[in-house]
CSV table of N, CA, C and O in Angstrom, one decimal:
chain,number,residue,atom,x,y,z
D,1,CYS,N,-1.7,-4.2,-11.5
D,1,CYS,CA,-1.7,-4.8,-10.3
D,1,CYS,C,-1.7,-3.8,-9.3
D,1,CYS,O,-1.2,-2.8,-8.9
D,2,ARG,N,-2.6,-4.4,-7.9
D,2,ARG,CA,-3.2,-3.0,-7.1
D,2,ARG,C,-1.9,-2.7,-6.5
D,2,ARG,O,-1.7,-1.5,-5.8
D,3,VAL,N,-0.6,-3.5,-6.3
D,3,VAL,CA,0.3,-3.1,-5.2
D,3,VAL,C,1.0,-1.7,-6.1
D,3,VAL,O,1.2,-1.0,-5.4
D,4,GLU,N,1.2,-2.3,-7.2
D,4,GLU,CA,1.8,-0.8,-8.3
D,4,GLU,C,1.0,0.2,-8.2
D,4,GLU,O,1.7,1.3,-8.1
D,5,MET,N,-0.4,0.3,-8.4
D,5,MET,CA,-1.0,1.4,-8.2
D,5,MET,C,-1.2,2.0,-6.9
D,5,MET,O,-0.7,3.3,-7.1
D,6,PHE,N,-0.9,1.4,-6.0
D,6,PHE,CA,-0.8,1.7,-4.6
D,6,PHE,C,0.6,2.5,-4.3
D,6,PHE,O,0.8,3.8,-3.9
D,7,CYS,N,1.7,1.9,-5.0
D,7,CYS,CA,3.0,2.3,-4.8
D,7,CYS,C,3.1,3.7,-5.6
D,7,CYS,O,3.6,4.7,-5.3
D,8,ALA,N,2.5,3.8,-6.9
D,8,ALA,CA,2.3,5.0,-7.3
D,8,ALA,C,1.5,5.9,-7.3
D,8,ALA,O,2.1,7.2,-7.0
D,9,HIS,N,0.3,5.6,-6.4
D,9,HIS,CA,-0.3,6.9,-5.8
D,9,HIS,C,0.4,7.7,-4.5
D,9,HIS,O,0.4,8.6,-4.3
D,10,PHE,N,1.6,6.9,-3.9
D,10,PHE,CA,2.0,7.4,-2.5
D,10,PHE,C,3.3,7.5,-3.1
D,10,PHE,O,4.5,8.0,-2.2
D,11,ALA,N,4.1,7.5,-4.7
D,11,ALA,CA,5.2,8.1,-4.8
D,11,ALA,C,5.4,9.4,-4.9
D,11,ALA,O,4.2,10.3,-4.5
D,12,ARG,N,6.9,10.1,-4.6
D,12,ARG,CA,7.1,11.1,-4.3
D,12,ARG,C,6.9,12.1,-5.3
D,12,ARG,O,6.6,13.6,-5.7
D,13,SER,N,7.1,11.4,-6.7
D,13,SER,CA,6.9,12.1,-7.6
D,13,SER,C,5.6,11.5,-8.6
D,13,SER,O,5.5,10.4,-8.3
D,14,ARG,N,5.5,12.0,-9.6
D,14,ARG,CA,4.3,11.8,-10.4
D,14,ARG,C,4.7,10.4,-11.2
D,14,ARG,O,5.6,10.2,-12.0
D,15,VAL,N,4.0,9.0,-11.1
D,15,VAL,CA,4.1,7.7,-11.7
D,15,VAL,C,2.8,7.5,-12.3
D,15,VAL,O,1.6,7.6,-11.8
D,16,ARG,N,2.6,7.6,-13.6
D,16,ARG,CA,1.5,7.0,-14.2
D,16,ARG,C,1.6,5.2,-14.6
D,16,ARG,O,2.3,5.1,-14.6
D,17,VAL,N,0.3,4.7,-14.3
D,17,VAL,CA,0.1,3.4,-14.3
D,17,VAL,C,-0.6,3.3,-15.6
D,17,VAL,O,-1.8,3.6,-15.6
D,18,LEU,N,0.2,2.2,-16.1
D,18,LEU,CA,-0.5,2.0,-17.6
D,18,LEU,C,-1.1,0.5,-17.5
D,18,LEU,O,-0.2,-0.5,-16.9
D,19,THR,N,-2.5,0.4,-17.7
D,19,THR,CA,-3.0,-1.0,-17.6
D,19,THR,C,-3.5,-1.4,-18.4
D,19,THR,O,-4.2,-1.0,-19.6
D,20,CYS,N,-3.4,-2.7,-18.9
D,20,CYS,CA,-4.0,-3.3,-20.2
D,20,CYS,C,-4.3,-4.9,-20.0
D,20,CYS,O,-3.8,-5.6,-19.0
D,21,LEU,N,-5.7,-5.1,-20.0
D,21,LEU,CA,-6.6,-6.1,-19.4
D,21,LEU,C,-6.5,-7.7,-20.4
D,21,LEU,O,-7.2,-8.6,-20.1
D,22,GLY,N,-5.6,-7.5,-21.3
D,22,GLY,CA,-5.3,-8.8,-22.3
D,22,GLY,C,-4.8,-8.2,-23.6
D,22,GLY,O,-4.4,-7.2,-23.8
D,23,PRO,N,-4.5,-9.2,-24.1
D,23,PRO,CA,-3.5,-9.0,-25.4
D,23,PRO,C,-4.6,-8.0,-26.8
D,23,PRO,O,-3.6,-7.5,-27.2
D,24,GLU,N,-5.5,-8.3,-26.5
D,24,GLU,CA,-6.3,-7.5,-27.6
D,24,GLU,C,-7.1,-6.2,-27.1
D,24,GLU,O,-7.6,-5.1,-27.9
D,25,ALA,N,-6.9,-6.1,-25.8
D,25,ALA,CA,-7.3,-5.1,-25.0
D,25,ALA,C,-6.5,-3.7,-25.3
D,25,ALA,O,-5.6,-3.7,-25.3
D,26,PRO,N,-7.3,-2.5,-25.3
D,26,PRO,CA,-6.2,-1.3,-25.4
D,26,PRO,C,-5.9,-1.4,-24.1
D,26,PRO,O,-6.4,-1.2,-23.2
D,27,ALA,N,-4.4,-0.4,-24.1
D,27,ALA,CA,-3.8,0.1,-22.7
D,27,ALA,C,-4.6,1.2,-22.4
D,27,ALA,O,-4.5,2.3,-23.3
D,28,VAL,N,-4.7,1.3,-21.0
D,28,VAL,CA,-5.2,2.9,-20.6
D,28,VAL,C,-4.5,3.3,-19.5
D,28,VAL,O,-3.8,2.4,-18.7
D,29,PHE,N,-4.2,4.5,-19.1
D,29,PHE,CA,-3.6,5.2,-18.0
D,29,PHE,C,-4.8,5.1,-17.1
D,29,PHE,O,-5.9,5.4,-17.1
D,30,ASP,N,-4.3,4.6,-15.8
D,30,ASP,CA,-5.3,4.7,-14.6
D,30,ASP,C,-5.3,5.9,-14.0
D,30,ASP,O,-3.9,6.5,-14.2
D,31,TYR,N,-6.1,6.3,-13.2
D,31,TYR,CA,-5.9,7.5,-12.4
D,31,TYR,C,-5.3,7.0,-11.2
D,31,TYR,O,-6.1,6.1,-10.4
D,32,SER,N,-4.6,7.8,-10.7
D,32,SER,CA,-4.2,7.5,-9.0
D,32,SER,C,-5.1,7.3,-8.0
D,32,SER,O,-4.7,6.5,-7.3
D,33,LEU,N,-6.3,8.0,-7.9
D,33,LEU,CA,-7.3,7.8,-6.9
D,33,LEU,C,-8.2,6.2,-7.3
D,33,LEU,O,-9.0,6.3,-6.4
D,34,ASP,N,-7.6,5.6,-8.6
D,34,ASP,CA,-8.5,4.2,-8.8
D,34,ASP,C,-8.0,3.2,-7.4
D,34,ASP,O,-8.8,2.3,-7.0
D,35,VAL,N,-6.7,3.5,-6.9
D,35,VAL,CA,-6.4,2.6,-5.6
D,35,VAL,C,-7.4,2.8,-4.5
D,35,VAL,O,-7.2,1.7,-4.0
D,36,VAL,N,-8.0,4.1,-4.3
D,36,VAL,CA,-9.2,4.0,-3.3
D,36,VAL,C,-9.9,2.4,-3.4
D,36,VAL,O,-10.8,2.2,-2.4
D,37,ASN,N,-10.6,2.1,-4.6
D,37,ASN,CA,-11.4,1.3,-5.0
D,37,ASN,C,-10.5,0.1,-5.1
D,37,ASN,O,-11.3,-0.8,-5.6
D,38,ASN,N,-9.2,-0.1,-5.1
D,38,ASN,CA,-8.9,-1.3,-5.4
D,38,ASN,C,-7.5,-1.3,-4.3
D,38,ASN,O,-6.4,-1.7,-4.4
D,39,ILE,N,-8.1,-1.6,-3.3
D,39,ILE,CA,-7.0,-1.8,-1.7
D,39,ILE,C,-6.1,-2.9,-2.1
D,39,ILE,O,-7.0,-4.2,-2.3
D,40,PRO,N,-4.9,-3.0,-1.9
D,40,PRO,CA,-4.0,-4.2,-2.5
D,40,PRO,C,-4.4,-5.5,-1.5
D,40,PRO,O,-4.8,-6.4,-2.1
D,41,GLY,N,-4.6,-5.3,-0.4
D,41,GLY,CA,-5.0,-6.5,0.7
D,41,GLY,C,-6.7,-7.0,0.6
D,41,GLY,O,-6.7,-8.2,1.0
D,42,LEU,N,-7.3,-6.6,-0.5
D,42,LEU,CA,-8.8,-7.1,-0.6
D,42,LEU,C,-8.8,-7.9,-1.9
D,42,LEU,O,-9.8,-8.1,-2.3
D,43,GLY,N,-7.6,-7.7,-2.6
D,43,GLY,CA,-7.6,-8.4,-4.1
D,43,GLY,C,-7.4,-10.1,-3.8
D,43,GLY,O,-7.4,-10.5,-2.8
D,44,GLU,N,-7.4,-10.7,-4.9
D,44,GLU,CA,-7.6,-12.0,-4.8
D,44,GLU,C,-5.8,-12.2,-5.5
D,44,GLU,O,-4.9,-11.5,-6.1
D,45,PHE,N,-5.2,-13.2,-4.1
D,45,PHE,CA,-3.7,-13.6,-4.6
D,45,PHE,C,-3.6,-15.0,-5.2
D,45,PHE,O,-4.5,-15.7,-4.7
D,46,SER,N,-2.7,-15.1,-5.7
D,46,SER,CA,-2.5,-16.3,-6.5
D,46,SER,C,-2.0,-17.3,-5.6
D,46,SER,O,-2.4,-18.6,-5.5
D,47,CYS,N,-1.4,-16.8,-4.6
D,47,CYS,CA,-0.9,-18.1,-3.4
D,47,CYS,C,-2.2,-18.7,-2.8
D,47,CYS,O,-2.3,-19.8,-2.6
D,48,CYS,N,-3.1,-17.8,-2.3
D,48,CYS,CA,-4.0,-18.3,-2.0
D,48,CYS,C,-5.1,-18.9,-2.9
D,48,CYS,O,-5.8,-20.2,-2.4
D,49,ARG,N,-5.2,-18.7,-3.9
D,49,ARG,CA,-5.9,-19.3,-5.1
D,49,ARG,C,-5.7,-20.9,-5.2
D,49,ARG,O,-6.0,-21.6,-5.4
D,50,CYS,N,-4.0,-21.0,-5.2
D,50,CYS,CA,-3.7,-22.2,-5.5
D,50,CYS,C,-3.4,-23.3,-4.1
D,50,CYS,O,-2.6,-24.1,-4.0
D,51,GLY,N,-4.1,-22.7,-2.8
D,51,GLY,CA,-4.3,-23.2,-1.7
D,51,GLY,C,-2.6,-23.0,-0.9
D,51,GLY,O,-2.2,-24.0,0.0
D,52,HIS,N,-2.0,-22.2,-1.1
D,52,HIS,CA,-0.6,-22.1,-0.8
D,52,HIS,C,0.1,-23.0,-1.1
D,52,HIS,O,1.4,-23.6,-0.3
D,53,VAL,N,0.1,-24.2,-2.1
D,53,VAL,CA,1.1,-25.0,-2.3
D,53,VAL,C,1.3,-24.9,-4.2
D,53,VAL,O,0.4,-24.6,-4.7
D,54,VAL,N,2.8,-24.8,-4.5
D,54,VAL,CA,3.2,-25.2,-5.6
D,54,VAL,C,4.2,-25.8,-6.1
D,54,VAL,O,5.2,-25.9,-5.2
D,55,GLY,N,3.6,-26.7,-7.1
D,55,GLY,CA,4.8,-28.0,-7.1
D,55,GLY,C,4.9,-28.9,-6.1
D,55,GLY,O,6.1,-29.7,-6.0
D,56,GLY,N,4.2,-29.0,-5.3
D,56,GLY,CA,4.0,-29.7,-4.2
D,56,GLY,C,4.6,-29.5,-2.8
D,56,GLY,O,4.4,-29.9,-1.8
D,57,ARG,N,4.9,-28.1,-3.2
D,57,ARG,CA,5.7,-27.6,-1.6
D,57,ARG,C,4.7,-26.4,-1.1
D,57,ARG,O,4.0,-25.9,-1.9
D,58,THR,N,4.6,-26.7,0.4
D,58,THR,CA,3.9,-25.1,0.7
D,58,THR,C,4.7,-24.1,0.4
D,58,THR,O,5.9,-23.8,0.9
D,59,ILE,N,3.9,-23.0,0.2
D,59,ILE,CA,4.4,-21.8,0.1
D,59,ILE,C,3.7,-20.9,1.1
D,59,ILE,O,2.3,-20.7,1.5
D,60,PRO,N,4.6,-19.5,1.4
D,60,PRO,CA,3.8,-18.6,2.4
D,60,PRO,C,2.8,-17.9,2.0
D,60,PRO,O,3.0,-17.6,0.7
D,61,CYS,N,1.7,-17.2,2.6
D,61,CYS,CA,0.8,-16.5,2.2
D,61,CYS,C,1.7,-14.9,1.6
D,61,CYS,O,2.4,-14.3,2.6
D,62,ASP,N,1.5,-14.4,0.3
D,62,ASP,CA,1.8,-13.0,0.0
D,62,ASP,C,1.4,-12.0,1.2
D,62,ASP,O,2.1,-11.0,1.1
D,63,ARG,N,0.2,-12.3,1.5
D,63,ARG,CA,-0.5,-11.1,2.1
D,63,ARG,C,0.3,-10.6,3.4
D,63,ARG,O,0.7,-9.6,3.6
D,64,GLU,N,1.4,-11.4,4.1
D,64,GLU,CA,2.0,-11.3,5.1
D,64,GLU,C,3.3,-10.4,4.8
D,64,GLU,O,3.7,-9.4,5.3
D,65,ARG,N,3.9,-11.0,3.6
D,65,ARG,CA,4.9,-9.9,3.1
D,65,ARG,C,4.4,-8.6,2.5
D,65,ARG,O,5.2,-7.4,2.6
D,66,LEU,N,3.3,-8.5,1.7
D,66,LEU,CA,2.7,-7.4,1.5
D,66,LEU,C,2.9,-6.4,2.7
D,66,LEU,O,2.9,-4.9,2.3
D,67,ARG,N,2.3,-6.8,3.6
D,67,ARG,CA,2.0,-5.6,5.1
D,67,ARG,C,3.1,-5.1,5.1
D,67,ARG,O,3.4,-3.6,5.2
D,68,LYS,N,4.3,-5.7,5.1
D,68,LYS,CA,5.7,-4.9,5.5
D,68,LYS,C,6.1,-3.9,4.4
D,68,LYS,O,6.5,-2.9,4.4
D,69,VAL,N,5.8,-4.5,2.9
D,69,VAL,CA,6.0,-3.3,1.8
D,69,VAL,C,5.0,-2.0,2.3
D,69,VAL,O,5.7,-0.8,1.9
D,70,MET,N,4.1,-2.5,2.1
D,70,MET,CA,3.0,-1.1,2.3
D,70,MET,C,3.2,-0.6,3.6
D,70,MET,O,3.1,0.9,3.6
D,71,GLU,N,3.5,-1.0,4.6
D,71,GLU,CA,3.8,-0.2,5.8
D,71,GLU,C,5.2,0.6,5.6
D,71,GLU,O,5.3,1.8,5.8
D,72,CYS,N,6.3,0.1,4.9
D,72,CYS,CA,7.6,0.8,4.4
D,72,CYS,C,6.9,2.0,3.7
D,72,CYS,O,7.2,3.1,4.1
D,73,VAL,N,6.2,1.7,2.6
D,73,VAL,CA,5.8,3.0,1.6
D,73,VAL,C,5.0,3.8,2.5
D,73,VAL,O,5.5,5.3,2.2
D,74,LEU,N,4.1,3.6,3.3
D,74,LEU,CA,3.1,4.6,4.0
D,74,LEU,C,4.5,5.4,5.1
D,74,LEU,O,4.0,6.6,5.4
D,75,LYS,N,5.1,4.5,5.6
D,75,LYS,CA,5.9,5.1,7.1
D,75,LYS,C,7.0,6.2,6.0
D,75,LYS,O,7.0,7.4,6.4
D,76,ASN,N,7.7,5.7,5.0
D,76,ASN,CA,8.5,6.8,4.3
D,76,ASN,C,7.8,7.9,3.8
D,76,ASN,O,8.5,8.8,3.8
D,77,GLY,N,6.6,7.5,3.4
D,77,GLY,CA,5.7,9.1,2.8
D,77,GLY,C,5.7,10.1,3.7
D,77,GLY,O,5.6,11.1,3.6
D,78,ALA,N,5.2,9.3,5.0
D,78,ALA,CA,4.8,10.1,6.2
D,78,ALA,C,6.3,10.6,6.6
D,78,ALA,O,6.0,12.0,6.8
D,79,GLU,N,7.2,10.3,6.7
D,79,GLU,CA,8.7,10.9,7.0
D,79,GLU,C,9.0,11.9,6.0
D,79,GLU,O,9.3,12.8,6.8
D,80,ALA,N,8.7,11.8,5.1
D,80,ALA,CA,9.3,12.7,3.8
D,80,ALA,C,8.2,13.8,4.0
D,80,ALA,O,8.5,14.8,3.9
D,81,ALA,N,6.8,13.5,4.0
D,81,ALA,CA,6.0,14.7,4.3
D,81,ALA,C,6.5,15.6,5.5
D,81,ALA,O,6.5,17.0,5.3
D,82,ALA,N,6.4,14.9,6.5
D,82,ALA,CA,7.1,15.4,7.8
D,82,ALA,C,8.3,16.6,7.7
D,82,ALA,O,8.2,17.5,8.2
D,83,ALA,N,9.3,15.9,7.0
D,83,ALA,CA,10.5,16.5,6.5
D,83,ALA,C,10.5,17.8,5.8
D,83,ALA,O,11.1,18.8,6.2
D,84,SER,N,9.6,17.6,4.9
D,84,SER,CA,9.2,18.9,4.0
D,84,SER,C,8.0,19.7,4.6
D,84,SER,O,7.9,20.8,4.2
D,85,GLY,N,7.8,19.5,5.6
D,85,GLY,CA,6.9,20.6,6.3
D,85,GLY,C,5.3,20.2,6.1
D,85,GLY,O,4.3,21.1,6.5
D,86,ASP,N,5.0,19.2,5.3
D,86,ASP,CA,3.7,19.0,4.9
D,86,ASP,C,2.9,18.1,5.9
D,86,ASP,O,2.7,17.0,5.8
D,87,VAL,N,2.7,18.9,7.0
D,87,VAL,CA,2.5,18.0,8.1
D,87,VAL,C,0.6,17.3,7.6
D,87,VAL,O,0.3,16.2,8.3
D,88,ASP,N,0.0,18.1,7.0
D,88,ASP,CA,-1.2,17.7,6.9
D,88,ASP,C,-0.9,16.1,5.7
D,88,ASP,O,-2.0,15.2,6.1
D,89,ARG,N,-0.2,16.1,5.1
D,89,ARG,CA,0.0,14.6,4.1
D,89,ARG,C,0.5,13.7,5.1
D,89,ARG,O,-0.1,12.8,5.3
D,90,MET,N,1.5,14.0,6.1
D,90,MET,CA,1.7,12.9,6.9
D,90,MET,C,0.4,12.7,7.9
D,90,MET,O,0.5,11.5,8.0
D,91,ARG,N,-0.2,13.6,8.2
D,91,ARG,CA,-1.5,13.2,9.1
D,91,ARG,C,-2.3,12.1,8.0
D,91,ARG,O,-3.0,11.3,8.8
D,92,TYR,N,-2.6,12.4,7.0
D,92,TYR,CA,-3.6,11.9,6.1
D,92,TYR,C,-3.0,10.2,6.0
D,92,TYR,O,-3.6,9.4,6.1
D,93,LEU,N,-1.5,10.2,6.0
D,93,LEU,CA,-1.0,8.9,5.6
D,93,LEU,C,-1.1,8.1,6.9
D,93,LEU,O,-1.5,6.9,6.7
D,94,LEU,N,-1.1,8.9,8.0
D,94,LEU,CA,-1.0,7.7,9.4
D,94,LEU,C,-2.3,7.7,9.5
D,94,LEU,O,-2.7,6.3,9.8
D,95,CYS,N,-3.5,8.5,9.4
D,95,CYS,CA,-4.8,8.5,9.9
D,95,CYS,C,-5.4,7.5,8.9
D,95,CYS,O,-6.3,6.8,9.3
D,96,ARG,N,-5.1,7.3,7.7
D,96,ARG,CA,-5.6,6.2,6.6
D,96,ARG,C,-5.2,4.8,6.5
D,96,ARG,O,-5.6,4.0,5.9
D,97,ALA,N,-3.9,4.9,7.5
D,97,ALA,CA,-3.0,3.7,7.1
D,97,ALA,C,-3.7,2.2,7.1
D,97,ALA,O,-3.7,1.3,6.4
D,98,GLU,N,-4.5,2.2,8.1
D,98,GLU,CA,-5.6,1.0,8.3
D,98,GLU,C,-6.3,0.8,7.2
D,98,GLU,O,-6.6,-0.5,6.8
D,99,LEU,N,-6.7,1.9,6.5
D,99,LEU,CA,-7.6,1.7,5.4
D,99,LEU,C,-6.7,1.0,4.3
D,99,LEU,O,-7.2,0.0,3.9
D,100,TRP,N,-5.6,1.4,4.0
D,100,TRP,CA,-4.9,1.0,3.1
D,100,TRP,C,-4.2,-0.4,3.6
D,100,TRP,O,-4.0,-1.3,2.3
D,101,LEU,N,-4.1,-0.8,4.8
D,101,LEU,CA,-3.8,-2.1,5.1
D,101,LEU,C,-4.8,-3.3,5.2
D,101,LEU,O,-4.8,-4.4,5.7
D,102,GLN,N,-6.3,-2.6,4.6
D,102,GLN,CA,-7.0,-3.5,4.9
D,102,GLN,C,-7.1,-5.4,4.2
D,102,GLN,O,-6.5,-5.1,3.4
D,103,GLY,N,-7.3,-6.0,4.8
D,103,GLY,CA,-7.2,-7.5,4.2
D,103,GLY,C,-5.9,-8.2,4.4
D,103,GLY,O,-5.9,-9.3,4.1
D,104,LEU,N,-5.0,-7.3,5.5
D,104,LEU,CA,-3.6,-8.2,5.2
D,104,LEU,C,-3.6,-8.2,6.8
D,104,LEU,O,-4.5,-7.9,7.8
D,105,PRO,N,-2.8,-9.4,7.3
D,105,PRO,CA,-2.7,-10.0,8.5
D,105,PRO,C,-2.2,-8.9,9.4
D,105,PRO,O,-1.4,-8.0,9.0
D,106,PRO,N,-2.5,-8.9,10.7
D,106,PRO,CA,-2.0,-8.2,11.6
D,106,PRO,C,-0.3,-8.2,11.7
D,106,PRO,O,0.3,-9.1,11.5
D,107,ALA,N,0.2,-7.1,11.7
D,107,ALA,CA,1.7,-6.8,12.1
D,107,ALA,C,2.3,-8.1,13.1
D,107,ALA,O,1.7,-8.0,14.3
D,108,PRO,N,3.4,-8.8,12.9
D,108,PRO,CA,3.9,-9.9,13.8
D,108,PRO,C,4.3,-9.4,15.0
D,108,PRO,O,5.0,-8.5,14.9
D,109,GLY,N,4.2,-10.1,16.0
D,109,GLY,CA,4.8,-9.7,17.7
D,109,GLY,C,4.3,-8.0,18.0
D,109,GLY,O,4.8,-7.6,18.7
D,110,GLY,N,3.1,-7.8,17.6
D,110,GLY,CA,2.5,-6.6,18.0
D,110,GLY,C,3.6,-5.4,17.7
D,110,GLY,O,3.9,-4.5,18.4
D,111,ALA,N,3.8,-5.3,16.4
D,111,ALA,CA,4.7,-4.3,15.8
D,111,ALA,C,4.1,-2.9,16.1
D,111,ALA,O,2.8,-2.8,16.5
D,112,VAL,N,4.7,-1.7,16.4
D,112,VAL,CA,4.4,-0.6,16.7
D,112,VAL,C,3.5,0.1,15.9
D,112,VAL,O,4.1,-0.1,14.4
D,113,PRO,N,2.3,0.4,15.9
D,113,PRO,CA,1.6,1.0,14.5
D,113,PRO,C,2.6,2.4,14.2
D,113,PRO,O,3.2,3.0,14.5
D,114,LEU,N,2.1,2.5,12.9
D,114,LEU,CA,2.5,3.6,12.0
D,114,LEU,C,2.7,5.1,12.8
D,114,LEU,O,3.3,5.8,13.0
D,115,SER,N,1.4,5.4,13.3
D,115,SER,CA,1.1,6.1,14.0
D,115,SER,C,2.0,6.7,15.3
D,115,SER,O,2.1,7.6,15.7
D,116,GLN,N,2.5,5.6,15.9
D,116,GLN,CA,3.2,5.6,17.1
D,116,GLN,C,4.9,5.4,17.0
D,116,GLN,O,5.6,5.1,17.7
D,117,GLN,N,5.4,5.6,15.5
D,117,GLN,CA,6.4,5.0,15.2
D,117,GLN,C,7.5,6.5,16.0
D,117,GLN,O,6.7,7.7,15.8
D,118,PRO,N,8.5,5.7,16.2
D,118,PRO,CA,9.3,7.1,17.0
D,118,PRO,C,9.6,8.1,16.3
D,118,PRO,O,9.7,9.5,16.4
D,119,SER,N,10.1,7.7,14.8
D,119,SER,CA,10.6,8.9,13.8
D,119,SER,C,9.3,9.7,13.4
D,119,SER,O,9.7,10.8,12.8
D,120,LEU,N,8.1,9.3,13.7
D,120,LEU,CA,7.0,10.4,13.3
D,120,LEU,C,6.1,11.3,14.7
D,120,LEU,O,5.7,11.9,14.4
D,121,LYS,N,6.6,11.0,16.1
D,121,LYS,CA,5.9,11.2,17.0
D,121,LYS,C,6.1,12.9,17.1
D,121,LYS,O,5.3,13.2,17.7
D,122,ALA,N,7.2,13.1,17.0
D,122,ALA,CA,7.7,14.5,17.2
D,122,ALA,C,6.7,15.6,16.4
D,122,ALA,O,6.4,16.5,16.7
D,123,PHE,N,6.4,15.0,15.0
D,123,PHE,CA,5.4,15.7,14.1
D,123,PHE,C,4.1,15.8,14.4
D,123,PHE,O,3.5,16.5,14.0
D,124,GLN,N,4.0,14.8,14.9
D,124,GLN,CA,2.4,14.8,15.3
D,124,GLN,C,1.5,16.1,16.1
D,124,GLN,O,0.6,16.2,16.0
D,125,ALA,N,2.4,16.4,16.8
D,125,ALA,CA,1.9,17.7,17.5
D,125,ALA,C,1.5,19.1,17.2
D,125,ALA,O,1.2,20.2,17.4
D,126,ALA,N,2.6,19.1,15.8
D,126,ALA,CA,2.9,20.1,15.0
D,126,ALA,C,1.6,20.9,14.4
D,126,ALA,O,0.5,20.1,14.3
């Protein structure tokens, strides 16, 4: 899953992702950088494939929920990097945030962009 690969890539410790493409396919470990070619928001979502209707009920799009999760992962990673003095990693996460959030709807209500979060602004001048 693209989201699992994304979370593994930005985890604070090393996480290896094992992928198996079918019951007869061999399982292989993915490289963390594979996430660059598999942006979560650009993947196919089952909710969209079924027209957002399951069992006769309308369901919300997973892309909206996914944005919140991915922003949280990026924000927490940037805050941890800043707190440990790794300003380069913090800046990398903030500068590339929109790349990682491609294909996802904008944050509702004009939410504050990651790069403008109060918890991170103090570190940006460092």
